[in-house]
mmCIF file of C-alpha atoms and ligand atoms in Angstrom:
data_model
loop_
_atom_site.group_PDB
_atom_site.id
_atom_site.type_symbol
_atom_site.label_atom_id
_atom_site.label_comp_id
_atom_site.label_asym_id
_atom_site.label_seq_id
_atom_site.Cartn_x
_atom_site.Cartn_y
_atom_site.Cartn_z
ATOM 1 C CA MET A 1 -34.519 -16.950 -75.050
ATOM 2 C CA CYS A 2 -33.711 -18.930 -78.187
ATOM 3 C CA ASN A 3 -34.239 -17.175 -81.432
ATOM 4 C CA ASP A 4 -36.210 -18.832 -84.196
ATOM 5 C CA LYS A 5 -33.285 -19.415 -86.521
ATOM 6 C CA LYS A 6 -31.450 -21.490 -83.899
ATOM 7 C CA GLN A 7 -28.075 -20.157 -84.903
ATOM 8 C CA ILE A 8 -25.274 -22.053 -83.181
ATOM 9 C CA LEU A 9 -23.054 -19.718 -81.171
ATOM 10 C CA ALA A 10 -20.725 -22.283 -79.639
ATOM 11 C CA ASP A 11 -19.970 -25.863 -80.411
ATOM 12 C CA LEU A 12 -17.950 -28.147 -78.162
ATOM 13 C CA SER A 13 -16.987 -31.437 -79.698
ATOM 14 C CA HIS A 14 -15.708 -34.439 -77.739
ATOM 15 C CA ILE A 15 -14.052 -32.374 -74.992
ATOM 16 C CA SER A 16 -11.969 -34.317 -72.494
ATOM 17 C CA PHE A 17 -9.678 -32.849 -69.886
ATOM 18 C CA SER A 18 -7.262 -34.256 -67.309
ATOM 19 C CA TYR A 19 -5.222 -32.577 -64.595
ATOM 20 C CA ASP A 20 -2.075 -34.700 -64.626
ATOM 21 C CA SER A 21 -3.505 -38.226 -64.794
ATOM 22 C CA LYS A 22 -6.852 -37.330 -63.167
ATOM 23 C CA LEU A 23 -9.648 -37.320 -65.738
ATOM 24 C CA ILE A 24 -12.002 -34.380 -65.024
ATOM 25 C CA LEU A 25 -14.104 -34.036 -68.188
ATOM 26 C CA GLN A 26 -14.949 -36.976 -70.360
ATOM 27 C CA ASP A 27 -15.977 -36.680 -74.018
ATOM 28 C CA ILE A 28 -18.417 -33.778 -73.629
ATOM 29 C CA SER A 29 -20.178 -32.502 -76.744
ATOM 30 C CA LEU A 30 -22.532 -29.528 -76.526
ATOM 31 C CA SER A 31 -24.029 -27.059 -78.970
ATOM 32 C CA ILE A 32 -25.136 -23.707 -77.571
ATOM 33 C CA GLN A 33 -27.621 -21.674 -79.554
ATOM 34 C CA SER A 34 -27.334 -17.943 -79.858
ATOM 35 C CA GLY A 35 -29.433 -16.334 -77.129
ATOM 36 C CA GLU A 36 -29.742 -19.516 -75.127
ATOM 37 C CA ARG A 37 -29.464 -19.468 -71.332
ATOM 38 C CA ILE A 38 -27.942 -22.614 -69.905
ATOM 39 C CA GLY A 39 -27.494 -23.420 -66.231
ATOM 40 C CA ILE A 40 -24.935 -25.955 -65.031
ATOM 41 C CA VAL A 41 -25.208 -27.569 -61.623
ATOM 42 C CA GLY A 42 -23.205 -30.336 -59.980
ATOM 43 C CA GLU A 43 -21.326 -31.273 -56.869
ATOM 44 C CA SER A 44 -18.268 -29.375 -55.747
ATOM 45 C CA GLY A 45 -15.163 -30.594 -57.544
ATOM 46 C CA CYS A 46 -17.013 -32.252 -60.442
ATOM 47 C CA GLY A 47 -15.399 -29.987 -63.047
ATOM 48 C CA LYS A 48 -17.802 -27.084 -63.653
ATOM 49 C CA SER A 49 -15.183 -24.323 -63.407
ATOM 50 C CA THR A 50 -12.791 -26.390 -65.506
ATOM 51 C CA PHE A 51 -15.508 -26.693 -68.157
ATOM 52 C CA LEU A 52 -16.074 -22.897 -68.202
ATOM 53 C CA LYS A 53 -12.334 -22.262 -68.489
ATOM 54 C CA ILE A 54 -12.209 -24.523 -71.534
ATOM 55 C CA LEU A 55 -15.327 -22.939 -73.049
ATOM 56 C CA SER A 56 -13.787 -19.483 -72.596
ATOM 57 C CA GLY A 57 -10.458 -20.365 -74.204
ATOM 58 C CA LEU A 58 -8.548 -19.928 -70.936
ATOM 59 C CA LEU A 59 -7.601 -23.606 -70.715
ATOM 60 C CA PRO A 60 -6.895 -25.892 -73.667
ATOM 61 C CA PRO A 61 -8.790 -29.201 -73.638
ATOM 62 C CA SER A 62 -6.718 -32.389 -73.511
ATOM 63 C CA SER A 63 -8.703 -33.513 -76.545
ATOM 64 C CA GLY A 64 -11.643 -32.240 -78.538
ATOM 65 C CA THR A 65 -12.432 -28.811 -79.982
ATOM 66 C CA VAL A 66 -14.177 -25.607 -78.959
ATOM 67 C CA ASN A 67 -15.641 -23.467 -81.705
ATOM 68 C CA ILE A 68 -17.290 -20.118 -81.052
ATOM 69 C CA LEU A 69 -18.712 -18.163 -83.984
ATOM 70 C CA GLY A 70 -16.408 -20.019 -86.344
ATOM 71 C CA ASP A 71 -13.270 -19.450 -84.261
ATOM 72 C CA SER A 72 -11.368 -22.284 -82.620
ATOM 73 C CA ILE A 73 -8.057 -20.618 -81.725
ATOM 74 C CA ALA A 74 -8.002 -19.743 -78.009
ATOM 75 C CA SER A 75 -7.044 -16.078 -78.491
ATOM 76 C CA ASP A 76 -9.958 -15.632 -80.931
ATOM 77 C CA ILE A 77 -12.404 -17.553 -78.729
ATOM 78 C CA ARG A 78 -11.602 -15.240 -75.823
ATOM 79 C CA LYS A 79 -12.790 -12.228 -77.828
ATOM 80 C CA HIS A 80 -16.314 -13.673 -77.906
ATOM 81 C CA VAL A 81 -16.522 -14.409 -74.189
ATOM 82 C CA SER A 82 -16.954 -12.440 -70.947
ATOM 83 C CA ILE A 83 -16.612 -14.219 -67.640
ATOM 84 C CA VAL A 84 -17.576 -13.346 -64.066
ATOM 85 C CA LEU A 85 -15.937 -15.486 -61.420
ATOM 86 C CA GLN A 86 -16.750 -16.198 -57.800
ATOM 87 C CA SER A 87 -14.418 -13.482 -56.508
ATOM 88 C CA ALA A 88 -13.675 -10.313 -58.403
ATOM 89 C CA MET A 89 -10.054 -9.746 -59.338
ATOM 90 C CA LEU A 90 -9.532 -6.012 -58.990
ATOM 91 C CA LEU A 91 -6.272 -4.507 -60.136
ATOM 92 C CA PRO A 92 -4.273 -1.535 -58.779
ATOM 93 C CA MET A 93 -5.655 0.842 -61.403
ATOM 94 C CA THR A 94 -8.521 3.325 -61.640
ATOM 95 C CA ILE A 95 -12.152 2.217 -61.688
ATOM 96 C CA TYR A 96 -12.319 3.102 -65.396
ATOM 97 C CA GLU A 97 -9.189 1.062 -66.135
ATOM 98 C CA ASN A 98 -10.452 -1.854 -64.046
ATOM 99 C CA ILE A 99 -13.564 -1.983 -66.201
ATOM 100 C CA THR A 100 -12.053 -1.318 -69.619
ATOM 101 C CA LEU A 101 -8.887 -3.413 -69.152
ATOM 102 C CA GLY A 102 -7.049 -1.545 -71.884
ATOM 103 C CA HIS A 103 -9.960 -1.305 -74.317
ATOM 104 C CA ASP A 104 -10.949 2.081 -75.634
ATOM 105 C CA TYR A 105 -14.517 2.201 -74.265
ATOM 106 C CA SER A 106 -16.049 5.645 -73.915
ATOM 107 C CA GLU A 107 -16.631 7.148 -70.487
ATOM 108 C CA ASP A 108 -20.340 7.259 -71.320
ATOM 109 C CA SER A 109 -20.501 3.518 -71.964
ATOM 110 C CA VAL A 110 -18.632 2.833 -68.709
ATOM 111 C CA ARG A 111 -20.981 5.128 -66.793
ATOM 112 C CA ASN A 112 -23.911 3.376 -68.432
ATOM 113 C CA VAL A 113 -22.871 -0.075 -67.172
ATOM 114 C CA LEU A 114 -22.025 1.359 -63.747
ATOM 115 C CA GLU A 115 -25.568 2.620 -63.562
ATOM 116 C CA GLN A 116 -26.909 -0.799 -64.593
ATOM 117 C CA VAL A 117 -25.021 -2.451 -61.734
ATOM 118 C CA SER A 118 -26.135 0.266 -59.258
ATOM 119 C CA LEU A 119 -22.649 1.656 -58.682
ATOM 120 C CA LEU A 120 -22.879 5.013 -60.417
ATOM 121 C CA ASP A 121 -23.984 7.019 -57.370
ATOM 122 C CA TRP A 122 -21.131 5.575 -55.321
ATOM 123 C CA VAL A 123 -18.567 6.176 -58.085
ATOM 124 C CA ASP A 124 -19.776 9.765 -58.555
ATOM 125 C CA SER A 125 -19.364 10.371 -54.822
ATOM 126 C CA LEU A 126 -15.642 9.548 -55.020
ATOM 127 C CA PRO A 127 -13.186 12.450 -55.386
ATOM 128 C CA GLU A 128 -12.145 11.587 -58.918
ATOM 129 C CA GLY A 129 -15.249 9.703 -60.044
ATOM 130 C CA ILE A 130 -14.554 6.862 -62.476
ATOM 131 C CA HIS A 131 -10.893 7.915 -62.531
ATOM 132 C CA THR A 132 -10.471 7.243 -58.844
ATOM 133 C CA TYR A 133 -7.482 4.982 -58.259
ATOM 134 C CA LEU A 134 -8.756 1.728 -56.883
ATOM 135 C CA GLY A 135 -5.431 0.531 -55.519
ATOM 136 C CA ASP A 136 -5.942 2.899 -52.610
ATOM 137 C CA ARG A 137 -9.460 1.728 -51.963
ATOM 138 C CA ALA A 138 -9.677 -1.900 -53.089
ATOM 139 C CA ASP A 139 -9.733 -3.038 -49.460
ATOM 140 C CA GLU A 140 -12.531 -0.606 -48.694
ATOM 141 C CA LEU A 141 -14.849 -2.138 -51.281
ATOM 142 C CA SER A 142 -17.491 -4.516 -50.035
ATOM 143 C CA GLY A 143 -17.693 -7.942 -51.649
ATOM 144 C CA GLY A 144 -20.909 -6.825 -53.342
ATOM 145 C CA GLN A 145 -19.307 -3.682 -54.780
ATOM 146 C CA ALA A 146 -16.348 -5.693 -56.043
ATOM 147 C CA GLN A 147 -18.652 -8.203 -57.759
ATOM 148 C CA ARG A 148 -20.704 -5.381 -59.279
ATOM 149 C CA LEU A 149 -17.481 -3.959 -60.729
ATOM 150 C CA ALA A 150 -16.642 -7.395 -62.136
ATOM 151 C CA ILE A 151 -20.087 -7.575 -63.729
ATOM 152 C CA ALA A 152 -19.648 -4.057 -65.134
ATOM 153 C CA ARG A 153 -16.324 -5.180 -66.629
ATOM 154 C CA ALA A 154 -17.969 -8.196 -68.260
ATOM 155 C CA MET A 155 -20.936 -6.203 -69.584
ATOM 156 C CA CYS A 156 -18.732 -3.423 -70.971
ATOM 157 C CA LYS A 157 -16.900 -5.939 -73.114
ATOM 158 C CA ASP A 158 -20.244 -6.601 -74.778
ATOM 159 C CA ALA A 159 -19.246 -10.110 -75.880
ATOM 160 C CA PRO A 160 -21.993 -12.429 -77.175
ATOM 161 C CA LEU A 161 -21.290 -15.188 -74.624
ATOM 162 C CA LEU A 162 -21.414 -14.439 -70.884
ATOM 163 C CA LEU A 163 -20.064 -17.104 -68.523
ATOM 164 C CA LEU A 164 -20.968 -16.894 -64.849
ATOM 165 C CA ASP A 165 -19.069 -19.075 -62.394
ATOM 166 C CA GLU A 166 -20.958 -18.754 -59.109
ATOM 167 C CA PRO A 167 -20.737 -14.952 -59.244
ATOM 168 C CA THR A 168 -22.443 -14.458 -55.881
ATOM 169 C CA ALA A 169 -21.056 -17.429 -53.959
ATOM 170 C CA SER A 170 -18.763 -15.289 -51.803
ATOM 171 C CA LEU A 171 -21.560 -12.894 -50.762
ATOM 172 C CA ASP A 172 -24.101 -13.015 -47.966
ATOM 173 C CA ALA A 173 -27.641 -13.927 -48.981
ATOM 174 C CA SER A 174 -29.121 -10.438 -49.227
ATOM 175 C CA THR A 175 -26.096 -8.964 -51.066
ATOM 176 C CA ALA A 176 -26.146 -11.987 -53.387
ATOM 177 C CA ALA A 177 -29.806 -11.375 -54.185
ATOM 178 C CA SER A 178 -29.246 -7.704 -54.981
ATOM 179 C CA VAL A 179 -26.159 -8.440 -57.112
ATOM 180 C CA MET A 180 -28.147 -11.097 -58.994
ATOM 181 C CA ALA A 181 -30.907 -8.540 -59.558
ATOM 182 C CA SER A 182 -28.318 -6.128 -61.031
ATOM 183 C CA LEU A 183 -26.979 -8.906 -63.217
ATOM 184 C CA ASP A 184 -30.465 -9.781 -64.445
ATOM 185 C CA ALA A 185 -31.146 -6.104 -65.161
ATOM 186 C CA CYS A 186 -27.926 -5.913 -67.206
ATOM 187 C CA THR A 187 -28.569 -9.045 -69.209
ATOM 188 C CA GLU A 188 -32.191 -8.139 -69.879
ATOM 189 C CA SER A 189 -31.306 -4.640 -71.030
ATOM 190 C CA SER A 190 -28.498 -5.982 -73.210
ATOM 191 C CA LYS A 191 -29.202 -4.816 -76.738
ATOM 192 C CA ARG A 192 -27.935 -8.021 -78.220
ATOM 193 C CA ASN A 193 -29.068 -11.570 -78.007
ATOM 194 C CA LEU A 194 -26.822 -12.406 -75.059
ATOM 195 C CA THR A 195 -26.056 -16.088 -74.520
ATOM 196 C CA ILE A 196 -25.422 -17.147 -70.926
ATOM 197 C CA VAL A 197 -23.843 -20.213 -69.335
ATOM 198 C CA HIS A 198 -24.288 -19.952 -65.578
ATOM 199 C CA VAL A 199 -22.682 -22.331 -63.080
ATOM 200 C CA THR A 200 -24.347 -22.196 -59.706
ATOM 201 C CA HIS A 201 -25.288 -24.264 -56.693
ATOM 202 C CA GLN A 202 -28.507 -22.269 -56.410
ATOM 203 C CA VAL A 203 -31.067 -23.466 -58.921
ATOM 204 C CA GLU A 204 -33.417 -20.593 -58.032
ATOM 205 C CA TYR A 205 -31.061 -18.334 -60.010
ATOM 206 C CA LEU A 206 -31.772 -20.431 -63.110
ATOM 207 C CA LYS A 207 -35.489 -19.712 -63.253
ATOM 208 C CA GLY A 208 -36.565 -19.151 -66.840
ATOM 209 C CA TYR A 209 -33.380 -20.642 -68.287
ATOM 210 C CA ASP A 210 -33.707 -22.712 -71.464
ATOM 211 C CA ARG A 211 -31.720 -25.697 -70.197
ATOM 212 C CA ILE A 212 -30.304 -26.837 -66.886
ATOM 213 C CA LEU A 213 -27.511 -29.388 -67.256
ATOM 214 C CA ARG A 214 -26.080 -31.509 -64.483
ATOM 215 C CA MET A 215 -22.390 -32.361 -64.413
ATOM 216 C CA GLU A 216 -21.494 -35.705 -62.958
ATOM 217 C CA GLY A 217 -18.667 -38.163 -63.507
ATOM 218 C CA GLY A 218 -17.037 -35.849 -66.052
ATOM 219 C CA LYS A 219 -20.148 -35.683 -68.243
ATOM 220 C CA LEU A 220 -23.069 -33.305 -68.738
ATOM 221 C CA TYR A 221 -26.614 -34.627 -68.463
ATOM 222 C CA VAL A 222 -29.916 -32.997 -69.339
HETATM 223 N N1 ATP B 1 -4.977 -26.467 -61.174
HETATM 224 C C1 ATP B 1 -5.393 -27.683 -60.810
HETATM 225 N N2 ATP B 1 -4.518 -28.718 -60.705
HETATM 226 C C2 ATP B 1 -4.939 -29.948 -60.361
HETATM 227 N N3 ATP B 1 -6.225 -30.259 -60.098
HETATM 228 C C3 ATP B 1 -7.129 -29.276 -60.182
HETATM 229 C C4 ATP B 1 -6.762 -27.933 -60.540
HETATM 230 N N4 ATP B 1 -7.880 -27.163 -60.549
HETATM 231 C C5 ATP B 1 -8.885 -27.994 -60.206
HETATM 232 N N5 ATP B 1 -8.450 -29.232 -59.991
HETATM 233 C C6 ATP B 1 -9.261 -30.401 -59.637
HETATM 234 O O1 ATP B 1 -10.168 -30.623 -60.721
HETATM 235 C C7 ATP B 1 -11.446 -31.007 -60.236
HETATM 236 C C8 ATP B 1 -12.496 -30.100 -60.819
HETATM 237 O O2 ATP B 1 -12.311 -28.790 -60.297
HETATM 238 P P1 ATP B 1 -13.312 -27.616 -60.633
HETATM 239 O O3 ATP B 1 -12.759 -26.398 -59.993
HETATM 240 O O4 ATP B 1 -13.540 -27.568 -62.089
HETATM 241 O O5 ATP B 1 -14.641 -28.108 -59.880
HETATM 242 P P2 ATP B 1 -16.012 -27.355 -59.664
HETATM 243 O O6 ATP B 1 -17.113 -28.252 -60.135
HETATM 244 O O7 ATP B 1 -15.952 -25.991 -60.265
HETATM 245 O O8 ATP B 1 -16.106 -27.239 -58.077
HETATM 246 P P3 ATP B 1 -16.791 -26.111 -57.165
HETATM 247 O O9 ATP B 1 -18.287 -26.325 -57.255
HETATM 248 O O10 ATP B 1 -16.275 -26.390 -55.785
HETATM 249 O O11 ATP B 1 -16.358 -24.765 -57.671
HETATM 250 C C9 ATP B 1 -11.350 -30.989 -58.720
HETATM 251 O O12 ATP B 1 -11.134 -32.311 -58.269
HETATM 252 C C10 ATP B 1 -10.150 -30.144 -58.435
HETATM 253 O O13 ATP B 1 -9.519 -30.540 -57.264
HETATM 254 MG MG1 MG B 2 -16.009 -24.052 -59.460
#
């Protein structure tokens, strides 16, 4: 929900982007308020993932600027953003290391997010708990478990802006629904005024969002 002060969290100004000579995004400007939940829909290939990569500082725009909380250098922008992608990228490390990615988060905070994504019972059943090496087991994880770990990773970072790029698209319908429920539980219990930009083909996941934008022809429409 928007807060009353309407503080701007992110500001994109005249963003254009081309892959080689193919224009993907065309002069997009968008202000995102702190606490706002924005859905983005649009046909496959229209540029939604490209837009999220630019918003997260992973891809530099061909022209225009991204500013998040006063920062416009990519490495600083990335500190303010967590992202969950369509398929989880799990690394040959322990569960704890997969979630913390080198940050010094306490075991308690990791256990807390694992509980929020309904993985704690499973993790506690493993021989070495959160320090179980995932490289040995990555293939044994279901798609739903892998996505829950990816969500736990994003929530543990505790960044103010959460980007979701079709986080349940690779899951079957019932697993997708339960992973979405875990995600909703996480974002609702988030202590802070979490801002969300959620790309999806399923508008039912955007119920209660503040704005739903449609991407078409390289532009965003209300
Ligand atoms: N690395 C790349 N090099 C060249 N073209 C690319 C690259 N990545 C994406 N594209 C092209 O850019 C366009 C936008 O891709 P993008 O992945 O942003 O679309 P999308 O809206 O997220 O699609 P989907 O809904 O299928 O995920 C597509 O035409 C795609 O083929
Ligand atoms: Mg995409």
